[in-house]
Tab-separated table of C-alpha atoms in Angstrom:
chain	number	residue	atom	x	y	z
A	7	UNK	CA	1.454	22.325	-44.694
A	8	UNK	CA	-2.101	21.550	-46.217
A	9	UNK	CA	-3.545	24.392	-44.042
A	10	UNK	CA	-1.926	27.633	-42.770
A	11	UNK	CA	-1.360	26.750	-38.753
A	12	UNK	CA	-1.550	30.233	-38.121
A	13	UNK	CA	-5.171	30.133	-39.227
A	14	UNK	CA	-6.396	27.225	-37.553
A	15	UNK	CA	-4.939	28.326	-33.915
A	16	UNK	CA	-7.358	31.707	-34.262
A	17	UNK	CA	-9.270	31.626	-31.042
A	18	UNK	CA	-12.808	30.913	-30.863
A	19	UNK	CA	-15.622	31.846	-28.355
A	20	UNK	CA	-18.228	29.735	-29.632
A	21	UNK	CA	-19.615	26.866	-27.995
A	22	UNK	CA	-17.481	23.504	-28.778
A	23	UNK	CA	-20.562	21.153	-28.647
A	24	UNK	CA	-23.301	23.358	-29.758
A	25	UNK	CA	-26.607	21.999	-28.258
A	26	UNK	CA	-29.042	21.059	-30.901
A	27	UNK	CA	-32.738	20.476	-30.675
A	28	UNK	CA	-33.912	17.939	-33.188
A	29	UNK	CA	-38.005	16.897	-34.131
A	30	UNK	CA	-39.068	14.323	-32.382
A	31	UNK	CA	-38.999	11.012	-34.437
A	32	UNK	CA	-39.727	7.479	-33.994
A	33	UNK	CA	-36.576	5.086	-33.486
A	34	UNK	CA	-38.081	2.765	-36.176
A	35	UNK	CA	-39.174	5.239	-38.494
A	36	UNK	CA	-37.817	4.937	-42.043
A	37	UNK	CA	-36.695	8.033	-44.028
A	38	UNK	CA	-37.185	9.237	-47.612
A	39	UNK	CA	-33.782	11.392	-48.149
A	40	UNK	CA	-32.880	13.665	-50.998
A	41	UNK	CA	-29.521	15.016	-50.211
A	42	UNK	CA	-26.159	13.447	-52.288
A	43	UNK	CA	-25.298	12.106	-49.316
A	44	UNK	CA	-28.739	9.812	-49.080
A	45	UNK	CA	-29.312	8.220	-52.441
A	46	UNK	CA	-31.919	5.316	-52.244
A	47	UNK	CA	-30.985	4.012	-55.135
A	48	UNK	CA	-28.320	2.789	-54.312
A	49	UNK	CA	-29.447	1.761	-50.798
A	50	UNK	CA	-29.902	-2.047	-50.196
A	51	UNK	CA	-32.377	-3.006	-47.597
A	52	UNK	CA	-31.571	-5.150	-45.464
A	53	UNK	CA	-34.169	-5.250	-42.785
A	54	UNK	CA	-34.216	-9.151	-43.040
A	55	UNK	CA	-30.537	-9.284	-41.493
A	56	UNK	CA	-31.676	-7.267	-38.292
A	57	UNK	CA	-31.428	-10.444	-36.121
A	58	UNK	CA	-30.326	-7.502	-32.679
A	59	UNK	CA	-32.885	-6.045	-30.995
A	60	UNK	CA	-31.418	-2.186	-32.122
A	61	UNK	CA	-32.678	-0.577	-34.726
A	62	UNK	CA	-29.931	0.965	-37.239
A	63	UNK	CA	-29.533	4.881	-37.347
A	64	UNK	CA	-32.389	6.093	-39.218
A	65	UNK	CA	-34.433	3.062	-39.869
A	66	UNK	CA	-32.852	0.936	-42.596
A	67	UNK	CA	-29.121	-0.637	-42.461
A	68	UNK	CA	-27.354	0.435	-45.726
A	69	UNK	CA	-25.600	-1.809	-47.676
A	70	UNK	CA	-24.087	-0.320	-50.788
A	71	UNK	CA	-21.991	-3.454	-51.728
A	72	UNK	CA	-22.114	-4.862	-55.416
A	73	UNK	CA	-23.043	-8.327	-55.375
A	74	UNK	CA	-22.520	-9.486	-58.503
A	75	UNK	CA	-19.510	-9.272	-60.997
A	76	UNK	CA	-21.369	-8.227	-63.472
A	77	UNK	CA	-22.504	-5.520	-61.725
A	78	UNK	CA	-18.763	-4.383	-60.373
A	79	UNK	CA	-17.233	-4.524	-63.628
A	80	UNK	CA	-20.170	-1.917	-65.073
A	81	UNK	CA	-19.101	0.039	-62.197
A	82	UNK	CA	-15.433	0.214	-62.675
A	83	UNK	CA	-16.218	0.613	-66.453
A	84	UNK	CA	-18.234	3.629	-65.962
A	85	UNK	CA	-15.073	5.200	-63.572
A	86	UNK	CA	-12.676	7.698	-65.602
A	87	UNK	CA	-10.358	8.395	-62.781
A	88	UNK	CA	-8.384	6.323	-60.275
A	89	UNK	CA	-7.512	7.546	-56.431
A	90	UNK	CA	-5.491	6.135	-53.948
A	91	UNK	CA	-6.975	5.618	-50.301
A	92	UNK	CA	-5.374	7.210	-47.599
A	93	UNK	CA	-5.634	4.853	-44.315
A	94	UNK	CA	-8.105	7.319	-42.771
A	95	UNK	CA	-10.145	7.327	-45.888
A	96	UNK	CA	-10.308	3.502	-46.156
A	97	UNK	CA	-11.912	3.868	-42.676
A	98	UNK	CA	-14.546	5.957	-44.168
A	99	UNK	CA	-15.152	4.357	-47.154
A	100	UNK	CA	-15.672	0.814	-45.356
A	101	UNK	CA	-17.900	2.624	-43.075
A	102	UNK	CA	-19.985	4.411	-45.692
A	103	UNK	CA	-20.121	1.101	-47.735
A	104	UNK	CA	-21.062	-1.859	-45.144
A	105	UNK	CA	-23.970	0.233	-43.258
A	106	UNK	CA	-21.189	1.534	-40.030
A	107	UNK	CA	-22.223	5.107	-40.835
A	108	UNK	CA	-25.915	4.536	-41.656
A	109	UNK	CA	-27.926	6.098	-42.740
A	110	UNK	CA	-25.147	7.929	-45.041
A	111	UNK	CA	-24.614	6.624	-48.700
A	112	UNK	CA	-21.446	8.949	-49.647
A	113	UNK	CA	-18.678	11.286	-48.277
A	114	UNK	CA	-20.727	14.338	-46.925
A	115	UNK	CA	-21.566	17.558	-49.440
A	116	UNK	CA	-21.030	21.443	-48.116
A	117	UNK	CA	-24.330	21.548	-46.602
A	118	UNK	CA	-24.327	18.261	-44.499
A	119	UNK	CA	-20.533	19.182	-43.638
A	120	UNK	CA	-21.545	22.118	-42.729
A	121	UNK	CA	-25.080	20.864	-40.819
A	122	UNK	CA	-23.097	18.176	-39.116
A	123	UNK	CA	-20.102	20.672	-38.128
A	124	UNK	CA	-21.978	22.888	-36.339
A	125	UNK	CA	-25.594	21.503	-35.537
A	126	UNK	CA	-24.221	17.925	-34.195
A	127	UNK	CA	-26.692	16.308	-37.285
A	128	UNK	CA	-27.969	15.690	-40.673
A	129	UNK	CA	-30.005	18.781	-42.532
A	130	UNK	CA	-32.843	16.434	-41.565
A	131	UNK	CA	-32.182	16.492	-37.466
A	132	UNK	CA	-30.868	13.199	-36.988
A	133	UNK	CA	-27.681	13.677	-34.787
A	134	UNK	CA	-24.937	12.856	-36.247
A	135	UNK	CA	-21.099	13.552	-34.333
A	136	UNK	CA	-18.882	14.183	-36.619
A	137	UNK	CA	-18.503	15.133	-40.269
A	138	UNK	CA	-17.469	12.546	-42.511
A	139	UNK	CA	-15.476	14.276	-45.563
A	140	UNK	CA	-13.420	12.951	-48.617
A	141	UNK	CA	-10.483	15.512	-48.629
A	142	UNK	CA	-8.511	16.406	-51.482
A	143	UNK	CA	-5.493	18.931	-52.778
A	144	UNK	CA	-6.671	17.622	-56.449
A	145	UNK	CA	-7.281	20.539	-58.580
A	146	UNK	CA	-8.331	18.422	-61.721
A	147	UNK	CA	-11.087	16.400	-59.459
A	148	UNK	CA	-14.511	18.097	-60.523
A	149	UNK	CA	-18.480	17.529	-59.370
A	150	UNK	CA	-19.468	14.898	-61.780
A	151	UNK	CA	-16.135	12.932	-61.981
A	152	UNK	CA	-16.788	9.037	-61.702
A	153	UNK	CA	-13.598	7.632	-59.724
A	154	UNK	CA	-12.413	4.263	-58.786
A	155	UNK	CA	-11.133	4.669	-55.144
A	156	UNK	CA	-8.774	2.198	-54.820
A	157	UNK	CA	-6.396	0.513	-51.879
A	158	UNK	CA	-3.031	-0.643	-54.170
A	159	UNK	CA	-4.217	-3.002	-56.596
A	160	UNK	CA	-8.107	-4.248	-54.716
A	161	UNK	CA	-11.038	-2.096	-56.260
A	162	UNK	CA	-12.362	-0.873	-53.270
A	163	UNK	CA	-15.620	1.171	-54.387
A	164	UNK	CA	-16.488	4.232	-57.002
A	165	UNK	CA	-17.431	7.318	-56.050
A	166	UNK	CA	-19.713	9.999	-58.238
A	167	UNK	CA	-18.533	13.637	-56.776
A	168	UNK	CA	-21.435	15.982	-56.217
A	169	UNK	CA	-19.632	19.010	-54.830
A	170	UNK	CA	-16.079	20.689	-54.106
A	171	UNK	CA	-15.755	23.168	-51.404
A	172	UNK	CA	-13.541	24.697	-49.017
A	173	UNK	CA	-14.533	23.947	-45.433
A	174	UNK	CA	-13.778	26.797	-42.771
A	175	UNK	CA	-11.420	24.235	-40.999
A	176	UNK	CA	-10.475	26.262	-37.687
A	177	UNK	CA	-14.671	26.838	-37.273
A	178	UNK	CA	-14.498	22.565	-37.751
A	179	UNK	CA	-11.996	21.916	-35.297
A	180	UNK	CA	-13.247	24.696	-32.736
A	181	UNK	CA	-16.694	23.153	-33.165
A	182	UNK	CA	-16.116	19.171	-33.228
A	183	UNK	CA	-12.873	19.329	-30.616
A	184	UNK	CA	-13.646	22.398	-28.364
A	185	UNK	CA	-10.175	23.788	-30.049
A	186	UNK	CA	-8.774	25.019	-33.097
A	187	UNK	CA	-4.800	24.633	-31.843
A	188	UNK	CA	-3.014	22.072	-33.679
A	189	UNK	CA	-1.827	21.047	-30.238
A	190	UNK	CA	-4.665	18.806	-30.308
A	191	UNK	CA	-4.666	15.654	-32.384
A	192	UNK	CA	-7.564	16.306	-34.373
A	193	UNK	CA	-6.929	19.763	-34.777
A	194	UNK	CA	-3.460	18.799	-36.186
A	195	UNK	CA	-4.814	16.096	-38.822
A	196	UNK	CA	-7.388	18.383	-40.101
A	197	UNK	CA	-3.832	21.051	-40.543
A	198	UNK	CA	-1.549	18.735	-41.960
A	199	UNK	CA	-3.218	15.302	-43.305
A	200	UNK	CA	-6.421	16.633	-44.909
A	201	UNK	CA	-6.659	18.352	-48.527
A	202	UNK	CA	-7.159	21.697	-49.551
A	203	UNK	CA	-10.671	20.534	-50.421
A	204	UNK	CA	-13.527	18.687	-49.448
A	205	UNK	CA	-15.763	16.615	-51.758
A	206	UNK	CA	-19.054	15.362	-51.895
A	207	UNK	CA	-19.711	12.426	-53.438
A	208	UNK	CA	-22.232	9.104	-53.463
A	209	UNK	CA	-20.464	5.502	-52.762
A	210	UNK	CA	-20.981	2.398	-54.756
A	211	UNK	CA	-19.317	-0.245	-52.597
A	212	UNK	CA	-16.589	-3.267	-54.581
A	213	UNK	CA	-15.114	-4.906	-52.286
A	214	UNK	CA	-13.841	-4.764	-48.852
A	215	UNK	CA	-10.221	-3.720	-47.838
A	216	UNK	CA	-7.650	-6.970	-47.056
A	217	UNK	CA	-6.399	-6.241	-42.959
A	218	UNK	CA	-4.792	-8.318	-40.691
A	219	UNK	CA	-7.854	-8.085	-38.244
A	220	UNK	CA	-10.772	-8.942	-39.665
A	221	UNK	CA	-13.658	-6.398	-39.478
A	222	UNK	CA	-17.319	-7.724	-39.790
A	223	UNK	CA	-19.742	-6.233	-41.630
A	224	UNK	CA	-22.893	-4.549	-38.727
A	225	UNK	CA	-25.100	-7.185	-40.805
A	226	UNK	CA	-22.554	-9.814	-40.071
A	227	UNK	CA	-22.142	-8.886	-36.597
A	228	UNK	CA	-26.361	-8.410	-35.854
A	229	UNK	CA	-26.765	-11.720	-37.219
A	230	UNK	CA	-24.544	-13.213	-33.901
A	231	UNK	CA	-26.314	-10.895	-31.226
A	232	UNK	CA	-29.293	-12.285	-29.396
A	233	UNK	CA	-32.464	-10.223	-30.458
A	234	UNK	CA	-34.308	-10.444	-26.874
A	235	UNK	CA	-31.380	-9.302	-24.393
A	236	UNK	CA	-29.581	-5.631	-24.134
A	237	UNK	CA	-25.914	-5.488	-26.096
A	238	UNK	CA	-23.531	-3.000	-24.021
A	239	UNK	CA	-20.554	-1.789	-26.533
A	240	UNK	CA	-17.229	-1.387	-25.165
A	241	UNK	CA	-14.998	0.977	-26.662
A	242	UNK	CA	-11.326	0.869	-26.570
A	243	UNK	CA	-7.969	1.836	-28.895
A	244	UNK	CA	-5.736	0.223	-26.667
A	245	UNK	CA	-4.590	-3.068	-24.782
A	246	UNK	CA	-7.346	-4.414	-22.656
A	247	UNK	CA	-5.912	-4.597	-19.361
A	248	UNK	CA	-7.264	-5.679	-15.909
A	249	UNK	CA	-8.967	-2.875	-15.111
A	250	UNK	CA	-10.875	-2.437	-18.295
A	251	UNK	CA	-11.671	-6.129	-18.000
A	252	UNK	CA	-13.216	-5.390	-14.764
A	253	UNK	CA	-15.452	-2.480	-16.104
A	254	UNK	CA	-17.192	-4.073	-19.389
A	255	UNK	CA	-17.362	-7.221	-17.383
A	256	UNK	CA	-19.431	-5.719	-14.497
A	257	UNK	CA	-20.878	-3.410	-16.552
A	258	UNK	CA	-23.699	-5.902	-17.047
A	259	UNK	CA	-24.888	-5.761	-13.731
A	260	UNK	CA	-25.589	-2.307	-13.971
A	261	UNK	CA	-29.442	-1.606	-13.317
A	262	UNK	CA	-29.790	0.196	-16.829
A	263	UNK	CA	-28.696	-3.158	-18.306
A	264	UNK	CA	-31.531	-5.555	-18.895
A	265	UNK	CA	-31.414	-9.258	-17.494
A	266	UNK	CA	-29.215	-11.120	-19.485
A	267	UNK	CA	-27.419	-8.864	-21.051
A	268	UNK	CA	-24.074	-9.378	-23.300
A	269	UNK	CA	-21.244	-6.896	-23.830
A	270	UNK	CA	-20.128	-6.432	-27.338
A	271	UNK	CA	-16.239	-5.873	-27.073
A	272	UNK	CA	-15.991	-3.611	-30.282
A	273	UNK	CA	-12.239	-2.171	-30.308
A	274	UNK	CA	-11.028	0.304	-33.159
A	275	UNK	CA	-7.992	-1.159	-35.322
A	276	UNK	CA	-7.599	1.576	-37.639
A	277	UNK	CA	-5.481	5.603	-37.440
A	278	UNK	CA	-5.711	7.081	-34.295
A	279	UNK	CA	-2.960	9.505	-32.300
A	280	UNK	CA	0.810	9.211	-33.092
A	281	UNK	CA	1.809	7.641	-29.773
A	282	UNK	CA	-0.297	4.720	-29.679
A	283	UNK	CA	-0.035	1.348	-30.509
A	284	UNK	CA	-0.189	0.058	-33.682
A	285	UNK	CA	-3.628	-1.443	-34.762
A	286	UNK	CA	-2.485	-4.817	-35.798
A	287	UNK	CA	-0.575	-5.034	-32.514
A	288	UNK	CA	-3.534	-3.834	-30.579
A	289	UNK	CA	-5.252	-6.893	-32.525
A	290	UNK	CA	-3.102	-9.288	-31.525
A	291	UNK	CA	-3.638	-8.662	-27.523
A	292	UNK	CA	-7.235	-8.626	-28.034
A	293	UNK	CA	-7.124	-12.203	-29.630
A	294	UNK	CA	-4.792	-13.563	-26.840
A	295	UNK	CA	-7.251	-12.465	-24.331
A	296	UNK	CA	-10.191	-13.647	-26.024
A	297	UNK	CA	-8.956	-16.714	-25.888
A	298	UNK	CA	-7.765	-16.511	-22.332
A	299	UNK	CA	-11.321	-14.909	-20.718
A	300	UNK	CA	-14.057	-16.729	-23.116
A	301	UNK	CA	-17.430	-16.865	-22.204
A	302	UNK	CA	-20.888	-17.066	-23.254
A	303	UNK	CA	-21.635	-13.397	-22.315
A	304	UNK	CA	-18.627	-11.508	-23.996
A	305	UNK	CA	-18.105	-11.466	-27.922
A	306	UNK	CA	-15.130	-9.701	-29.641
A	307	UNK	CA	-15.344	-7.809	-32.911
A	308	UNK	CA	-12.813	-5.702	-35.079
A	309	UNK	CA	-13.875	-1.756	-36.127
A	310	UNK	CA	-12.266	-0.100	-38.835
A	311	UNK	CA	-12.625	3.312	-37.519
A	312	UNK	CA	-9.838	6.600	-37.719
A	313	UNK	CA	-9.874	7.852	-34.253
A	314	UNK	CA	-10.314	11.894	-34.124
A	315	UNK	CA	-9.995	12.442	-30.175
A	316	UNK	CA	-13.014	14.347	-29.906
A	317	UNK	CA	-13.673	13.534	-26.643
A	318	UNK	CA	-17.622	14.035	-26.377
A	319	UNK	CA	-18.583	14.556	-29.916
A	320	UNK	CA	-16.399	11.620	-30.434
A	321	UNK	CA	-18.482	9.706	-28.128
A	322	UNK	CA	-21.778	10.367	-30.186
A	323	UNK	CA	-20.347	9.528	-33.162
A	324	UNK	CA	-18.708	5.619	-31.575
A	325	UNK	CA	-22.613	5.093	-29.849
A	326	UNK	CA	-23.874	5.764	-33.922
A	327	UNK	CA	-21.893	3.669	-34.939
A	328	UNK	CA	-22.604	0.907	-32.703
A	329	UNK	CA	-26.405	1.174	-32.578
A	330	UNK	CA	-25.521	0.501	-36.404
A	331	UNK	CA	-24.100	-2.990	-35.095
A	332	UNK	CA	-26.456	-3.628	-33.063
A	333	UNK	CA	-25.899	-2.114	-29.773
A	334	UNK	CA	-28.411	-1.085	-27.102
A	335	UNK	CA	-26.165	0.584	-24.669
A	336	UNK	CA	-22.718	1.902	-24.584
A	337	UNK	CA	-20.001	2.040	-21.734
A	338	UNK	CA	-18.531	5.877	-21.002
A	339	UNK	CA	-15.354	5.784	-19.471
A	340	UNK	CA	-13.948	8.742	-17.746
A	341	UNK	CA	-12.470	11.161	-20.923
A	342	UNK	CA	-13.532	9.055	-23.218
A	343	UNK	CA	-11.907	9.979	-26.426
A	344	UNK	CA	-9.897	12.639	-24.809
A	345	UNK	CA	-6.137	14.157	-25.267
A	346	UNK	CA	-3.487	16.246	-24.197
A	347	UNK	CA	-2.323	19.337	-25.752
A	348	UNK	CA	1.262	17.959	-27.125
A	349	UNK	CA	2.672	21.447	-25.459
A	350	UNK	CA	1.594	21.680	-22.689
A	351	UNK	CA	0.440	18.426	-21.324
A	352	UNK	CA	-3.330	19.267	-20.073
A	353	UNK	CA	-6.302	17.602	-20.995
A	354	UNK	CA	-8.750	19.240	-23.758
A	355	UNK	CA	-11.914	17.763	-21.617
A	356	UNK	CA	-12.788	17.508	-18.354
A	357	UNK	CA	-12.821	13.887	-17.343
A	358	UNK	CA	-17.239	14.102	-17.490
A	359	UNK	CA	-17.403	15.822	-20.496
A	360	UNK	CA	-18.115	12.939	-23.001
A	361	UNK	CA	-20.164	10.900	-19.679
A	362	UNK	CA	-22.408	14.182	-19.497
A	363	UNK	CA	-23.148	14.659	-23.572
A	364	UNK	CA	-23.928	10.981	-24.204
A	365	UNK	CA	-26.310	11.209	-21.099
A	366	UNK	CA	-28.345	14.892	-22.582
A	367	UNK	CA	-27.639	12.903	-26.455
A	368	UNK	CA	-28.636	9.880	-25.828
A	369	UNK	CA	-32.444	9.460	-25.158
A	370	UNK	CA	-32.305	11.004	-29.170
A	371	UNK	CA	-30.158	9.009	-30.159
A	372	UNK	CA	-31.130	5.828	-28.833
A	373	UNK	CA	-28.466	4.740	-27.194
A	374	UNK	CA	-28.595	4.200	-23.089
A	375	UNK	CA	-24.643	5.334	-22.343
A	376	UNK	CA	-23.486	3.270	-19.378
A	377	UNK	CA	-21.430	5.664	-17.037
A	378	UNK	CA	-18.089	3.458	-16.267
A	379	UNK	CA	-16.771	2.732	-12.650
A	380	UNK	CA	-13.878	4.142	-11.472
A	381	UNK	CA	-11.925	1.205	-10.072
A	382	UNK	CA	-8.816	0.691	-8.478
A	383	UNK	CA	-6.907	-1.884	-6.882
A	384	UNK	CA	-6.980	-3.116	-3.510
A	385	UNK	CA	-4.470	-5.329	-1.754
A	386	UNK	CA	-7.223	-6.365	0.616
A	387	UNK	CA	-9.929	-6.360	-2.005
A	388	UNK	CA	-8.877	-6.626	-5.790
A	389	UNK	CA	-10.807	-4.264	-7.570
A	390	UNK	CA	-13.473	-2.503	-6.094
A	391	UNK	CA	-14.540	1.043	-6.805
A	392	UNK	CA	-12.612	4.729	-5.667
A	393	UNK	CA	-15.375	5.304	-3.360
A	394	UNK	CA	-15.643	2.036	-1.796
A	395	UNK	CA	-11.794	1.860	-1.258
A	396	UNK	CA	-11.968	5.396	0.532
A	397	UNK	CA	-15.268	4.341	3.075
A	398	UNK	CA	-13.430	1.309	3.946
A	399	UNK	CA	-9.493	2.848	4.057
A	400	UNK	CA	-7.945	0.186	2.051
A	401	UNK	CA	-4.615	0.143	0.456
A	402	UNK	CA	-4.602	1.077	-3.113
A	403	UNK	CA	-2.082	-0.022	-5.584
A	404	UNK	CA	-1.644	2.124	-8.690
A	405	UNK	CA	0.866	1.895	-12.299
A	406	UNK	CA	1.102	4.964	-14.510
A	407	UNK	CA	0.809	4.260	-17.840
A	408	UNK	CA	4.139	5.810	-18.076
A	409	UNK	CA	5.791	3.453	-15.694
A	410	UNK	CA	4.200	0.320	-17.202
A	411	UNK	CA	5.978	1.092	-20.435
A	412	UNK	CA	9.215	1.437	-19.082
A	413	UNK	CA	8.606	-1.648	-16.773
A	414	UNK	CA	7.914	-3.519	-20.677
A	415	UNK	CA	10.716	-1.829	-22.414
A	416	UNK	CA	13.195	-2.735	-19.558
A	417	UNK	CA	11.988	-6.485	-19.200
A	418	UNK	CA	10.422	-6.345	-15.754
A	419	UNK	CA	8.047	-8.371	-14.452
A	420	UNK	CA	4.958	-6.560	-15.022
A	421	UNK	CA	2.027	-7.294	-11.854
A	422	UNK	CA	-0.803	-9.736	-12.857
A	423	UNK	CA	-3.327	-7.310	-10.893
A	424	UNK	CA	-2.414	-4.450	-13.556
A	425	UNK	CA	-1.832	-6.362	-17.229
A	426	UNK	CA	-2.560	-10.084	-18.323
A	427	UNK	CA	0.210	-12.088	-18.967
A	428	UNK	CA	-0.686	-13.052	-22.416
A	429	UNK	CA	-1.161	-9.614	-23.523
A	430	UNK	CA	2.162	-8.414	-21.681
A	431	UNK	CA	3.816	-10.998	-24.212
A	432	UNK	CA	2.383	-9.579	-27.583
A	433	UNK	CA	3.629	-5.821	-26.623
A	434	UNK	CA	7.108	-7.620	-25.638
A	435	UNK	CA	7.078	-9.624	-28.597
A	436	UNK	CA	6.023	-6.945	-31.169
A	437	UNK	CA	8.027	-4.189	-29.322
């Protein structure tokens, strides 16, 4: 393994989600950075694309994408090296390069790791969730090395490396997942996917990657929002199913959503934990039902994110990211983000964990989260929430998750109160 296990799993007794005061700042303030990480030169602006009402993290949308060919082929010229993307560093890079992780320019150096890891933000103060790292077992790969990343054959972007270090990886994973045992997903990428190394290093964006879903840019996707009404995100890595439907849909009646409010369905297609469902099948349900629920106040988009399971630091870093898109407000559902130790079955956070840190984080970052409802199904009813279905003693109908995929593996008819029957045909189909 990458990283000795026997190091990571050493116990811990500081705080997982270490509290962090940061200066009071003006939502629409520009910054003047002068970190690695943060080099305006290379920083598009783009404030004529802000169509949404948000303002991007930081001030300014970054764009680092070349626009011209002459301009790309300079940059691949100038490259003496050539990498290979893994799939969780494509995420990054796209991120990085199209404005998602705004207002970063490049794969983090030691001392914005190292800010980020246990300060929840940039050396600056602007929160930030989780590090964002370029990891590497390369011993050859040296500060000042100009390499073109690539993903197979498509020029994807070149990076300039400021820094190499060696991040403390059990103090990472105690601090961003509330555990350093590889029983939790995080904690085991960081162990057995990630490099020896970590490397600094500023982006200049080629081209995007080729996927099956396609992933707007947050310019592309701000220039569809409205710029008068409140955009409520909805997160998800898997199938949308009844209930989910249900939640984002009513979430708009919610009295911290404005009057005419849209929700911005806004799944992630990219890694995430071993045991769930492919991205490009997840795609393929979400198109079906697009299709099959349309309507004026609902609008799909693709993110290429790697999932991390970080349950509430995790839920920082997704509202970030989607203020970056143009969000104003962002559904919680109950452990959002959250996982099961792969030994012993219990859950790493409590199921208000990632609810209660978006509600203390959010005011700074300026994001209002949107506490989900807890629905369930009534035979009397349909869906109405826990508490309602308790005052007024109906009959509740419930499916495991567990029991839903043997019902699909074993052909049964699967009940149109739990799944949609177009996306029940896409997981039998691509089974």
């Amino acid at each position: 393994m990458k990283f000795s296990l026997a190091v990571l799993s050493v116990a811990a007794t500081a705080s997982a989600f270490t509290a962090f005061n940061a200066p009071s700042r003006s939502i629409g303030a520009s910054r003047v950075a002068t970190s690695g990480v943060f080099a305006p030169v290379a920083v598009r602006n783009v404030e004529t694309q802000l169509a949404a009402k948000q303002t991007p993290h930081g001030g300014s949308l970054v764009d680092l994408i070349l626009k011209s060919d002459e301009e790309k082929e300079a940059a691949v010229a100038a490259c003496t090296k050539e990498l290979q993307l893994s799939p969780r560093q494509l995420c990054d890079v796209e991120l990085i390069m199209n404005g998602g992780f705004s207002p970063l320019t490049g794969f983090m150096d030691q001392s914005t790791y190292e800010s980020v890891v246990e300060n929840v933000a940039l050396p600056d103060g602007l929160i930030f969730g989780l590090p964002v790292v370029f990891d590497t077992d390369d011993e050859d790969l040296q500060p000042g090395d100009k390499v073109l990343l690539k993903d197979g054959d498509r020029n994807i972007a070149a990076i300039e490396f400021t820094d190499k270090f060696l991040p403390n990886k059990a103090v990472e994973c105690k601090k961003c997942y509330g555990t350093s045992e590889i029983e939790h997903p995080g904690s085991l990428m960081v162990a057995t996917e990630r490099g020896k190394y970590y490397m600094g290093g500023k982006i200049t964006g080629l081209d995007l990657p080729v996927r099956d879903f396609p992933c707007k840019t947050p310019a592309e996707v701000r220039e569809t929002l409205p710029d008068d009404v409140d955009v409520v995100a909805f997160q998800c890595r898997n199938p949308v199913h009844r209930a989910h439907y249900e939640l984002f849909t009513r979430a708009l009646d919610d009295p911290l959503v404005g009057e005419n409010g849209i929700v911005l369905v806004h799944p992630t297609c990219g890694p995430t934990q071993a045991d769930d469902i492919p991205g490009v099948v997840r795609y393929k349900t979400y198109e079906v039902l697009k299709e099959e629920t349309k309507n004026d106040r609902t609008r799909w988009e693709y993110l290429p994110y790697s999932m991390h399971m970080a349950g509430p630091r995790e839920a920082i870093q997704h509202m970030m990211i989607r203020k970056n898109f143009g969000c104003t407000h962002f559904i919680i559902g109950r452990d959002m983000a959250g996982s099961k130790s792969s030994v012993t079955g219990e859950d790493y956070y409590g199921a208000y964990d990632a609810q209660e840190f978006a509600t203390e984080k959010g005011p700074e970052l300026g994001v209002m989260p949107v506490p989900s409802l807890n629905l369930v199904y009534t035979d009397e009813e349909g869906y109405v929430t826990a508490d309602e279905a308790k005052e007024k003693g109906l009959s509740e109908k419930k499916l495991s998750g567990t029991k839903f995929r043997q019902m699909l593996r074993g052909g049964e008819d699967i009940p149109e109160w739990f799944a949609f029957k177009s996306v029940v045909q896409v997981l039998r189909e691509n089974a």
